[in-house]
XYZ file of C-alpha atoms in Angstrom:
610
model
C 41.984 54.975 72.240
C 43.858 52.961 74.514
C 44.118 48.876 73.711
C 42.981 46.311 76.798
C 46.400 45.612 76.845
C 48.290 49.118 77.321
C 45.162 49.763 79.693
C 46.994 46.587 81.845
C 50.274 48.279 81.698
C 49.313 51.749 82.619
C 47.862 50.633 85.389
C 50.920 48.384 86.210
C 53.376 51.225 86.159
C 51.402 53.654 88.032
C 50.942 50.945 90.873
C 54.189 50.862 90.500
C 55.337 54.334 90.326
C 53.202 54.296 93.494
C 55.487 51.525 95.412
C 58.614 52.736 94.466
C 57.308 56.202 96.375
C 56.549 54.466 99.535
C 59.909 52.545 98.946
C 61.155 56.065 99.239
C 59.586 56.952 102.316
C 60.374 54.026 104.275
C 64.055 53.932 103.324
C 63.975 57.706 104.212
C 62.498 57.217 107.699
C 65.120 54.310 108.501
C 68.167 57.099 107.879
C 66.647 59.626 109.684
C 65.471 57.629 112.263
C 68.837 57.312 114.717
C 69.047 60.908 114.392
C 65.445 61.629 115.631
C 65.388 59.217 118.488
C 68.327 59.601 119.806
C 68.364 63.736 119.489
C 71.716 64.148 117.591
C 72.954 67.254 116.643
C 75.520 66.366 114.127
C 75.239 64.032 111.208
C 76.545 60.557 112.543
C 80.064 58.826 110.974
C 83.865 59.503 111.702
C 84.174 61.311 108.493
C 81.452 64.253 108.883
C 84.614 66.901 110.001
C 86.552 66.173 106.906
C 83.590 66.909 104.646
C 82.431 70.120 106.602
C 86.037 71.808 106.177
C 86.158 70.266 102.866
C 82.833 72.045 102.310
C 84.248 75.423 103.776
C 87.282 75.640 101.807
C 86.027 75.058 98.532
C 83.174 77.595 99.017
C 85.615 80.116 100.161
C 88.742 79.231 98.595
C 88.445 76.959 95.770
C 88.004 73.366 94.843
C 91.947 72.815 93.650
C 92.531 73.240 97.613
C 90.064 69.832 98.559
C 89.755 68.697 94.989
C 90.654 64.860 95.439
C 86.904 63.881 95.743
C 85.252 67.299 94.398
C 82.036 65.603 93.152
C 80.901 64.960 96.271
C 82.310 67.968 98.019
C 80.842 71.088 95.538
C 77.542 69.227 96.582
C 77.556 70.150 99.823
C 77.793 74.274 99.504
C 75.656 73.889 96.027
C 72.796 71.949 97.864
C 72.627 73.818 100.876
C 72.965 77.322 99.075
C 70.040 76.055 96.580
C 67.982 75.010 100.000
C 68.475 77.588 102.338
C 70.735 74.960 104.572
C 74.056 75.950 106.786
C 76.578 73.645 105.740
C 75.872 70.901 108.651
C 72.292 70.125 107.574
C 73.271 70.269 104.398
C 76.058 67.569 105.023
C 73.229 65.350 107.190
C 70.604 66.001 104.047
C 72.847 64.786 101.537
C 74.068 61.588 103.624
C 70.299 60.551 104.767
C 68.855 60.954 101.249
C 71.833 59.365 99.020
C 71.285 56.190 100.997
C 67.736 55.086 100.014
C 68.769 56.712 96.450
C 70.633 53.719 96.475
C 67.820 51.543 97.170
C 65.707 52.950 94.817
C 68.407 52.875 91.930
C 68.504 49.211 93.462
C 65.085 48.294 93.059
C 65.161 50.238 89.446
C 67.726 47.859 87.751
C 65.501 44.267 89.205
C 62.312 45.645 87.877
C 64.202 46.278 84.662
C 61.839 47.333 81.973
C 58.651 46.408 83.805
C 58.209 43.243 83.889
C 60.679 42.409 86.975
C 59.163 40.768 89.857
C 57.265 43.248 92.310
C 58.600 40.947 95.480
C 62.075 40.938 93.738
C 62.638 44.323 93.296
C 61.123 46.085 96.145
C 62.749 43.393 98.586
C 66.119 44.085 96.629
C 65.305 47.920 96.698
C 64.683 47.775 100.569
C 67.344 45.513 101.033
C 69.921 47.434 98.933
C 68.437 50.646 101.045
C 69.298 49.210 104.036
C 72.564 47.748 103.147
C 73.485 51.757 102.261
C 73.488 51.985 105.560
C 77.476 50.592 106.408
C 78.365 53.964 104.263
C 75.746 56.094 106.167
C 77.708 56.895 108.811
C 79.340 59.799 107.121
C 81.064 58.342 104.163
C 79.046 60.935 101.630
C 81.283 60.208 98.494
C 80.915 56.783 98.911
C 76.985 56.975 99.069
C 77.534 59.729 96.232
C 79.059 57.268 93.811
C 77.687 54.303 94.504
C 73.727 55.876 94.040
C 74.838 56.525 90.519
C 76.833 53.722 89.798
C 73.940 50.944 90.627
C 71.833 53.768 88.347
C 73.868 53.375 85.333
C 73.290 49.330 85.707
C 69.769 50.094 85.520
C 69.408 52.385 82.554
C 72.102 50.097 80.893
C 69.775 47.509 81.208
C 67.105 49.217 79.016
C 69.564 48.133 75.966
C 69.266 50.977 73.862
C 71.357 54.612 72.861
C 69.535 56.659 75.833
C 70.432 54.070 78.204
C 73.667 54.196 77.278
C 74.340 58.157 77.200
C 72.266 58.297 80.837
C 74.674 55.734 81.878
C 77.777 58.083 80.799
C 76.335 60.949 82.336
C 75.561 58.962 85.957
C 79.234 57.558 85.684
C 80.814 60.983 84.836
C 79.378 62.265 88.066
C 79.462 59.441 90.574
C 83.229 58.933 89.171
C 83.801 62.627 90.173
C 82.771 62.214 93.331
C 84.980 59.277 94.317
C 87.332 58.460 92.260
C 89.032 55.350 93.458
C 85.869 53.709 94.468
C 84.888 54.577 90.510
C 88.026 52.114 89.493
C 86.262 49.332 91.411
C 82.730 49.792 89.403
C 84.905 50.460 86.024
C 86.553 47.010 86.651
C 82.900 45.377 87.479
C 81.694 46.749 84.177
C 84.767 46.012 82.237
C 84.086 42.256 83.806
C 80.373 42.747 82.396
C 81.343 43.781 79.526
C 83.954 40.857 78.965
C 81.020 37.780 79.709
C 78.632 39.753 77.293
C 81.425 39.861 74.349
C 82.455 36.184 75.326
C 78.640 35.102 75.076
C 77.607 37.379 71.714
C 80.603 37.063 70.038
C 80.831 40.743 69.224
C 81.053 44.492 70.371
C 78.839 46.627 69.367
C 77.296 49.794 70.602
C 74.215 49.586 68.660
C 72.967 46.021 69.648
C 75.788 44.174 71.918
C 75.698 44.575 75.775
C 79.722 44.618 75.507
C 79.572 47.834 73.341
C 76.455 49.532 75.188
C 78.871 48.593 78.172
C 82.155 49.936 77.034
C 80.405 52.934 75.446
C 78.980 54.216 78.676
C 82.128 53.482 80.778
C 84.424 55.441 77.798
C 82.008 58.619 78.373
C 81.810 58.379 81.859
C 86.044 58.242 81.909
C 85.953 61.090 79.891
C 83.604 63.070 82.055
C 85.067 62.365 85.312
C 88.596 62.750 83.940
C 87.865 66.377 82.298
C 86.350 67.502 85.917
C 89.030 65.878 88.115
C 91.847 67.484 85.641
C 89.698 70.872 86.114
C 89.478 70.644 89.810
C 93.984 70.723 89.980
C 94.076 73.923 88.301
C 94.851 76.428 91.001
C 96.187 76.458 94.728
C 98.201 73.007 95.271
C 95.457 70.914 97.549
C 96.436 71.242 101.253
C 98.220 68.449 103.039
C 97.609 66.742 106.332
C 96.257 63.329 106.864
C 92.645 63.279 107.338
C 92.557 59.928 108.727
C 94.394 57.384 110.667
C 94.686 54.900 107.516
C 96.412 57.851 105.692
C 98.757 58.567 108.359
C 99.743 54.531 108.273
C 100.223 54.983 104.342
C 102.260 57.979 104.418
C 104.779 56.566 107.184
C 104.781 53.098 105.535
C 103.386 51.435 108.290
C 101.975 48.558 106.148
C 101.736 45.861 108.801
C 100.476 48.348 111.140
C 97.383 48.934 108.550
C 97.063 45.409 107.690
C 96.319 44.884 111.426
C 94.579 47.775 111.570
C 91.629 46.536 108.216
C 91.800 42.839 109.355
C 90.541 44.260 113.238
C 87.599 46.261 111.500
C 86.474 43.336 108.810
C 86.531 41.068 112.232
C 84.137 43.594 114.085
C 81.593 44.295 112.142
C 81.204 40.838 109.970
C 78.137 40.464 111.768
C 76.221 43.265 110.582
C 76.721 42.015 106.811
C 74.293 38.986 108.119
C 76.499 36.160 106.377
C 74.285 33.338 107.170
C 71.193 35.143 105.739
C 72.769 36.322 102.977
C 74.882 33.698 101.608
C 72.808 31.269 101.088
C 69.861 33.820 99.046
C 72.912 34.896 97.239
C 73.429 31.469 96.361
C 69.929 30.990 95.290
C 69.958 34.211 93.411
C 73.139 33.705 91.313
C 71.724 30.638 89.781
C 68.529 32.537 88.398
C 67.608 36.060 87.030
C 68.567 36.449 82.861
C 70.120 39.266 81.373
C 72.293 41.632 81.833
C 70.822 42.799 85.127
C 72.469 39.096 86.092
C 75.209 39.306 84.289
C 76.514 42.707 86.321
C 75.704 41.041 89.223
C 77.309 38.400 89.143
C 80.137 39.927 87.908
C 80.195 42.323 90.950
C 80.058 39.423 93.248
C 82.913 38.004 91.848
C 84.967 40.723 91.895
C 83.980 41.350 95.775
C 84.855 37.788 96.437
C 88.400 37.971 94.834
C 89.125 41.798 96.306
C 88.070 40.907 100.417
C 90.521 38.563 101.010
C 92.860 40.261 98.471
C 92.500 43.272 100.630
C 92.854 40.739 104.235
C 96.098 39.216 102.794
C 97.765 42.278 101.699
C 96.415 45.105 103.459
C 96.304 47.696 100.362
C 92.806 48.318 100.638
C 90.179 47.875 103.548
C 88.373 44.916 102.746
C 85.512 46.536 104.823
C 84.606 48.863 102.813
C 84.909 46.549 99.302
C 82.255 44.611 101.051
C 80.257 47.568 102.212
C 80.006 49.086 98.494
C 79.048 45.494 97.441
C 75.021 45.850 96.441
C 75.383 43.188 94.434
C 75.047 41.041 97.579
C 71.525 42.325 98.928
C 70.261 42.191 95.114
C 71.345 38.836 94.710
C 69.527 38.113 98.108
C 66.114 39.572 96.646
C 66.271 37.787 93.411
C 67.388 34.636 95.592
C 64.240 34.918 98.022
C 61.961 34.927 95.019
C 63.787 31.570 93.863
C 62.724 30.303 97.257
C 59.075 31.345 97.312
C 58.498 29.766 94.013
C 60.129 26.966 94.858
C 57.928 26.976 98.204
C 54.823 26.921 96.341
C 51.423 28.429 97.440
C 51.487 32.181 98.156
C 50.018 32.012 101.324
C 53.047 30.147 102.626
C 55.924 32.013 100.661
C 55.274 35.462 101.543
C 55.262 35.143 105.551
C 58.639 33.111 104.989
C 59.982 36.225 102.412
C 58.969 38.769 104.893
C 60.749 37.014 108.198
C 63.726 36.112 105.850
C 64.065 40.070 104.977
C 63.483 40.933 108.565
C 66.160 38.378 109.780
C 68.799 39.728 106.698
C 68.063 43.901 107.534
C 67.677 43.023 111.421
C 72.030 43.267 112.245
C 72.429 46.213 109.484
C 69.755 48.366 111.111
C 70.660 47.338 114.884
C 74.298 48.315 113.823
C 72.960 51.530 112.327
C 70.960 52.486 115.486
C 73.969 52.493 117.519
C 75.871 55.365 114.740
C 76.756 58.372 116.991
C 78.004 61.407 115.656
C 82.008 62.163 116.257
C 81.261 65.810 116.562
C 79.972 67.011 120.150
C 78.471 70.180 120.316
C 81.409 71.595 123.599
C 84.248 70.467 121.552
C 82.379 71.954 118.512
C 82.514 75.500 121.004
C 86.002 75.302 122.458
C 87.539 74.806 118.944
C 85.225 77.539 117.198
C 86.636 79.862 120.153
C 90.263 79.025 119.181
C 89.635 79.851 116.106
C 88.541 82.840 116.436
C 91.796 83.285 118.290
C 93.823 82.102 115.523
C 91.749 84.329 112.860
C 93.798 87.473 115.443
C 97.375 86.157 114.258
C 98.831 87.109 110.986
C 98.899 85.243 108.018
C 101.412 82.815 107.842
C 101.396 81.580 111.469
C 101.042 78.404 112.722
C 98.036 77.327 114.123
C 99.207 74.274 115.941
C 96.560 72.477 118.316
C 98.391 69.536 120.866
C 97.080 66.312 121.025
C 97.505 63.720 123.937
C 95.956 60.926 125.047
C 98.337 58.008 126.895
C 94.843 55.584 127.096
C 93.532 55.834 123.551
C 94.308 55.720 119.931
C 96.366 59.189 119.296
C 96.525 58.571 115.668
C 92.529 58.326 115.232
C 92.607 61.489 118.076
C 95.568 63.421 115.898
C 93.283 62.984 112.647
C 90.422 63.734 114.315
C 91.567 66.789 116.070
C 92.649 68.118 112.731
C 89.644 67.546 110.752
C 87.837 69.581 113.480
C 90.587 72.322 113.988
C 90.045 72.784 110.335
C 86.232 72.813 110.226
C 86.427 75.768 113.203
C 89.465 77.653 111.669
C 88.698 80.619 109.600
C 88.684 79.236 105.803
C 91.328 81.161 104.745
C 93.661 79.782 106.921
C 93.147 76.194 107.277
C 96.238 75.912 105.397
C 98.055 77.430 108.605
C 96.541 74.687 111.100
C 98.540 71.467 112.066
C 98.403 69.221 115.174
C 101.337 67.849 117.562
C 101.048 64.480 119.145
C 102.799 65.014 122.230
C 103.013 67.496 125.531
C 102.673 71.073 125.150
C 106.374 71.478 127.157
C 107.627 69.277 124.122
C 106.093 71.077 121.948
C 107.560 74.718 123.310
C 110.994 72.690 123.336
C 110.959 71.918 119.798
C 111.050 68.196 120.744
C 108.989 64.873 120.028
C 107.262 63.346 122.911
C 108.518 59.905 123.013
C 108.540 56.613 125.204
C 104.947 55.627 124.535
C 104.071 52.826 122.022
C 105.840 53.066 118.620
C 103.462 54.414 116.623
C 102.684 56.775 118.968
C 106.114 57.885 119.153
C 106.721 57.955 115.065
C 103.571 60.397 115.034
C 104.807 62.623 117.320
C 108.123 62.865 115.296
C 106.285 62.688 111.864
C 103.863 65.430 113.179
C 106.593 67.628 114.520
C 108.384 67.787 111.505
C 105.107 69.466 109.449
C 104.844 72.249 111.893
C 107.436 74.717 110.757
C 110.637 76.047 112.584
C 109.461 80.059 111.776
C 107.470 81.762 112.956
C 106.892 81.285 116.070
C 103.426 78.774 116.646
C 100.710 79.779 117.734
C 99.637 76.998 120.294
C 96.080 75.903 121.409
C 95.014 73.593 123.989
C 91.007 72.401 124.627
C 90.751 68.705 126.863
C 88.867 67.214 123.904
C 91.989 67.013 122.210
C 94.791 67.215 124.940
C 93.119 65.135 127.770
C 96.231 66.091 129.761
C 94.875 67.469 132.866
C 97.297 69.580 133.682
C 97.771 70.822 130.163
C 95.076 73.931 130.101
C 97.338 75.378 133.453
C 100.855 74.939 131.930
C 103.222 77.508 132.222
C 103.602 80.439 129.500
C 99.393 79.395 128.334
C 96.730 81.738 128.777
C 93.179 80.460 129.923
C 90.932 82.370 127.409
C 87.520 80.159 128.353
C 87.161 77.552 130.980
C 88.278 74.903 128.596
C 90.770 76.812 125.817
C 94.360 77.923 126.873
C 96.459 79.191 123.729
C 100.457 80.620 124.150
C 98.718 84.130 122.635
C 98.603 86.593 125.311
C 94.535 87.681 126.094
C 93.426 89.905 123.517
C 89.524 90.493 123.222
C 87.082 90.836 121.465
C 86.421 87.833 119.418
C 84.120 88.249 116.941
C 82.375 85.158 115.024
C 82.846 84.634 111.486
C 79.796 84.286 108.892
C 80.971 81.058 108.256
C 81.332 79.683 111.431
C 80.067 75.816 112.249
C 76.586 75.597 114.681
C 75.011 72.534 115.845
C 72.002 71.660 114.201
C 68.166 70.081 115.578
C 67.282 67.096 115.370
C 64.403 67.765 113.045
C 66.029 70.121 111.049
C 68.785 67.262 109.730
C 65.514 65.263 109.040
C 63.538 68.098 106.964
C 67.067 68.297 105.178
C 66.801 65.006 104.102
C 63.595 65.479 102.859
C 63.859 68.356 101.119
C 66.983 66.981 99.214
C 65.952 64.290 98.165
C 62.750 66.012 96.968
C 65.393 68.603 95.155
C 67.807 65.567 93.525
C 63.910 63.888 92.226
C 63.073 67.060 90.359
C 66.565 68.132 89.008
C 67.222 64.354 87.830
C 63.742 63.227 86.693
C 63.516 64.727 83.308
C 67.049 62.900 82.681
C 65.681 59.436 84.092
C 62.738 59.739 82.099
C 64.147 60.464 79.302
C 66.920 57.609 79.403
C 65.024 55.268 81.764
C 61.741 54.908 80.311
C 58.047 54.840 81.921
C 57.013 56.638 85.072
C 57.978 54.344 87.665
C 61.503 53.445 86.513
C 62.224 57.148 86.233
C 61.321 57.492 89.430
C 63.576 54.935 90.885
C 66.750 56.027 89.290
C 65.805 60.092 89.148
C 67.785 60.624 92.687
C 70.540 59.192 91.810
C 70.378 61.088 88.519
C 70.319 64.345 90.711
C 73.438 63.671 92.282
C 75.104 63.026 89.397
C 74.780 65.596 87.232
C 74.240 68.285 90.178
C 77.538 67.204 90.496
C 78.871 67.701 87.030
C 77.061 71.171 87.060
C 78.839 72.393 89.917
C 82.317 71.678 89.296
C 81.789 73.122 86.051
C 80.082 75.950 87.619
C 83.387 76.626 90.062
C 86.077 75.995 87.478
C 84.269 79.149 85.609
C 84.754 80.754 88.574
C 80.614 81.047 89.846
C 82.125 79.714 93.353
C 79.420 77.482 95.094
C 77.556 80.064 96.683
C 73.642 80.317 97.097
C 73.072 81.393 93.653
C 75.881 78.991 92.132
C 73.742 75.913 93.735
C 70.503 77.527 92.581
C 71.612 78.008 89.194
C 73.326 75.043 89.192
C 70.194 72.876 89.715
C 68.442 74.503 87.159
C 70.771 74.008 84.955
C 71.276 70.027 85.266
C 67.268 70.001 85.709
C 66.290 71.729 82.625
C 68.949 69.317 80.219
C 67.218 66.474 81.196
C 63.628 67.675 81.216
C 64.604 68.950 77.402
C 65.733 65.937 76.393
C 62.344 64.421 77.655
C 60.612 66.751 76.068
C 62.483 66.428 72.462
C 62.041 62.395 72.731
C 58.216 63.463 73.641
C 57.991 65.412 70.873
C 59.634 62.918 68.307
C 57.445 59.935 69.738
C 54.383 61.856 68.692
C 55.880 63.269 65.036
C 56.133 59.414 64.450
């Protein structure tokens, strides 16, 4: 028979359990909501062609050939083979449904073990939600660590052994998924970790948040290491800069970068809403308890001593330091309840906390409505068609696609172009395909195309030197790459479609390959979504209950438990040699699904022996 007062907190956690649901559903229908109304076809961001060639290599070829975030890439194939999904919803379903993970793992570590504020944590979960946004647009293994990093705050903050092991286990995977953005959490935990030790005057695992701390951060090292060591064994990773910041990095164009993070922190500082936030952060920083506070605060401080570190120096783009910084809308939550109370009556506080969290999310969501996919469905076609033309040269031969543009950026255009030559190129020869910055009669002649600006000019040298000297190149010309006009006419090129002209004489048929790229609806990159984050709820609840306590906690950090060990699973999975085919992702979700729902059920079982 049930006590008054466990009757009380039933029926808190399933009201609860029952907010953190329509959390859920609301952060859901903000990510999806650019796509529907706006009828895209591709999932929105810059980086959506590096993942999707990513994706094809390492379901064809191996993860040693894309392994330098493999986490987050083995996902992709896993997911959509599990789902039914081509590899483009499967991208968009992953990068709609890790964002409001996010917020829910958000809202998870305020309400702490219960007894949170309800305004506090579902304003920080929607807030945190929406703030996942800046990574939405297509930076997956950013959203793919940082849903399980926020996670492993909130189980930590259950202080106990489960709490700690789920905390290892959401590390190991979101560290395998992004690896350098995992050295910025371990340094916010380490900073934890050093305030709790200064204040309790010990580390321990059993009863010390320093130890709990350290404990969880030494298994998830050890987890993430073991996978990223597994994921070199093999083919060498294939080269090429898949970005314009890389290109800057390789050529030692330092200044040039600098320049080049400074101009993107000073365009979007708006959507970050500075006035809104900074002073709730303010407010926030001076209240909360625990260790919930004590990680935030310590994030916060890191952020503020890495931004301009990154301005000054240029190492690192301060942008996205601030973007991965959660700590600031969770602050801003706890800091809008220190306002209401210090407001007064009810009836007055809440109108002022709702327009004060419509007036924070207001920039991040205008800036989110204007995403647009980088991918457009008749360059998608006209680079699909040359590579079915490349798939008719032998092995070994260059596949060398010429890009020129005198009135843009030709090193965002040259990393571009590659990313989607590589997407459209049969998988087994991605390795073959390059680009050229220059003119194709340069090109033929073996010789940079120079007298444009200086960078311009060092890419067209840098990029001529990777293509090599034998054999002979095959070379491929569509206008979303070469905006030349004249360029799909010049001499020695054959036209084989309105807009592709290759130096291989006509020789038809083409036939498509199973793996080729298609555009897909509108709805269907919604339903993704849906379905997985339905799928990362069921494969991580049993571990969130287990380590996270009563039903509506679980619920709140079970997505971001999905991703993690889904990610775990499959690199294990691949290094066996299971490849990350349909049955791979199927059995691979099992697999992570069924540890966790045993461990729930053993810690059911011993609860009731007792």
């Amino acid at each position: 028979m049930q006590t008054p007062g466990r009757t009380v907190r039933a029926r808190r956690i399933g009201t609860d359990a029952v907010l953190v649901a329509g959390l859920l559903v609301v952060l859901v229908g903000l990510f999806v909501w650019p796509t529907l109304s706006h009828g895209f076809v591709f999932p929105v961001g810059p980086d959506v062609p590096v993942y999707l060639w990513w994706a094809r290599v390492a379901a064809s070829e191996g993860l040693s050939l894309v392994g330098e975030r493999p986490g987050a890439v083995a996902i992709i194939p896993a997911v959509g083979g599990a789902l039914g999904l081509g590899l483009v919803p499967a991208l968009a379903g992953l990068q709609y449904a890790l964002g409001p993970a996010i917020g829910l793992a958000g809202a998870g570590l305020l309400r702490g073990r219960g007894s949170g504020a309800r305004p506090a944590w579902l304003a920080g979960g929607f807030l945190a939600g929406v703030w996942a946004t800046h990574l939405g647009g297509g930076f997956l293994a950013n959203l793919a660590m940082a849903a399980p990093f926020v996670a492993a705050a909130a189980v930590l903050a259950r202080r106990n052994r489960r709490g700690t092991v789920g905390a290892a286990v959401l590390l190991g995977g979101g560290g395998l998924a992004h690896p350098q953005f995992f050295a910025v959490g371990a340094s916010v935990l380490l900073l934890t970790a050093l305030w709790a030790a200064a204040r309790d005057r010990r580390v321990s695992a059993r009863s010390g948040d320093a130890g709990r701390v350290l404990a969880a951060l030494g298994g998830g090292v050890l987890i993430a290491g073991a996978g990223l060591l597994a994921a070199l064994a093999g083919p060498p990773r294939i080269g090429g800069e898949t970005s314009k910041d890389a290109f800057l990095r390789r050529v030692g164009a330092w200044q040039a970068l600098r320049e080049t993070y400074v101009h993107r922190f000073g365009e979007n500082w708006r959507r970050y809403a500075p006035i809104m936030n900074t002073g709730l952060v303010l407010g926030g920083a001076t209240h909360g308890r625990g260790f919930s506070r004590r990680f935030l605060l310590a994030w916060i401080v890191l952020t503020a001593i890495a931004v301009p570190a990154g301005v000054v120096t240029g190492w690192f783009p301060p942008d996205r330091v601030l973007t991965f910084a959660f700590c600031i809308p969770l602050l801003a939550s706890v800091g809008l309840v220190w306002l209401g109370r210090l407001l007064g009556r009810w009836w007055f506080a809440w109108p002022v906390g709702i327009v004060l969290v419509a007036l924070t999310a207001l920039p991040t969501l205008r800036a989110w409505d204007e995403e647009t996919p980088f991918i457009a469905p008749g360059e998608l076609r006209s680079a699909t068609i040359a590579g079915r033309i490349a798939a008719t040269t032998p092995d070994g031969t260059p596949i060398v696609f010429v890009v020129h543009d005198d009135t843009s950026d030709s090193l965002f255009l040259a990393s571009h172009a590659l990313n989607v030559a590589r997407a459209t190129a049969p998988s087994g020869r991605v390795h073959d395909v390059s680009v050229f910055v220059g003119t194709v009669a340069d090109l033929r002649a073996r010789r940079p195309t120079l007298g444009g600006s200086r960078l311009g000019d060092l890419a067209s040298v840098t990029s001529l030197q990777d293509i090599p000297a034998s054999p002979e190149p095959a070379i491929f010309v569509i206008p979303d790459f070469d905006r030349d006009q004249g360029a799909l006419t010049s001499a020695g090129l054959t036209r084989w479609d309105p807009l592709v002209a290759s130096s291989l004489p006509d020789a038809r048929p083409l036939p498509s390959a199973e793996d080729e790229l298609a555009p897909a609806s509108p709805r269907a990159m919604a339903s993704a979504a849906i379905r997985v984050m339905l799928l990362l709820i069921v494969v991580g609840f049993g571990w969130a209950r287990w380590s996270a306590g009563d039903l509506a906690g679980a619920l709140a950090v079970a997505p971001a438990f999905g991703i993690a060990t889904l990610a775990i699973t499959t690199v294990a999975l691949e290094r066996m040699g299971l490849g990350l085919g349909a049955g791979t992702g199927t059995f691979a979700s099992a697999l992570a699904g069924a540890g966790g729902y045993l461990l729930a059920w053993l810690r059911r079982r011993t609860t009731h022996a007792r």
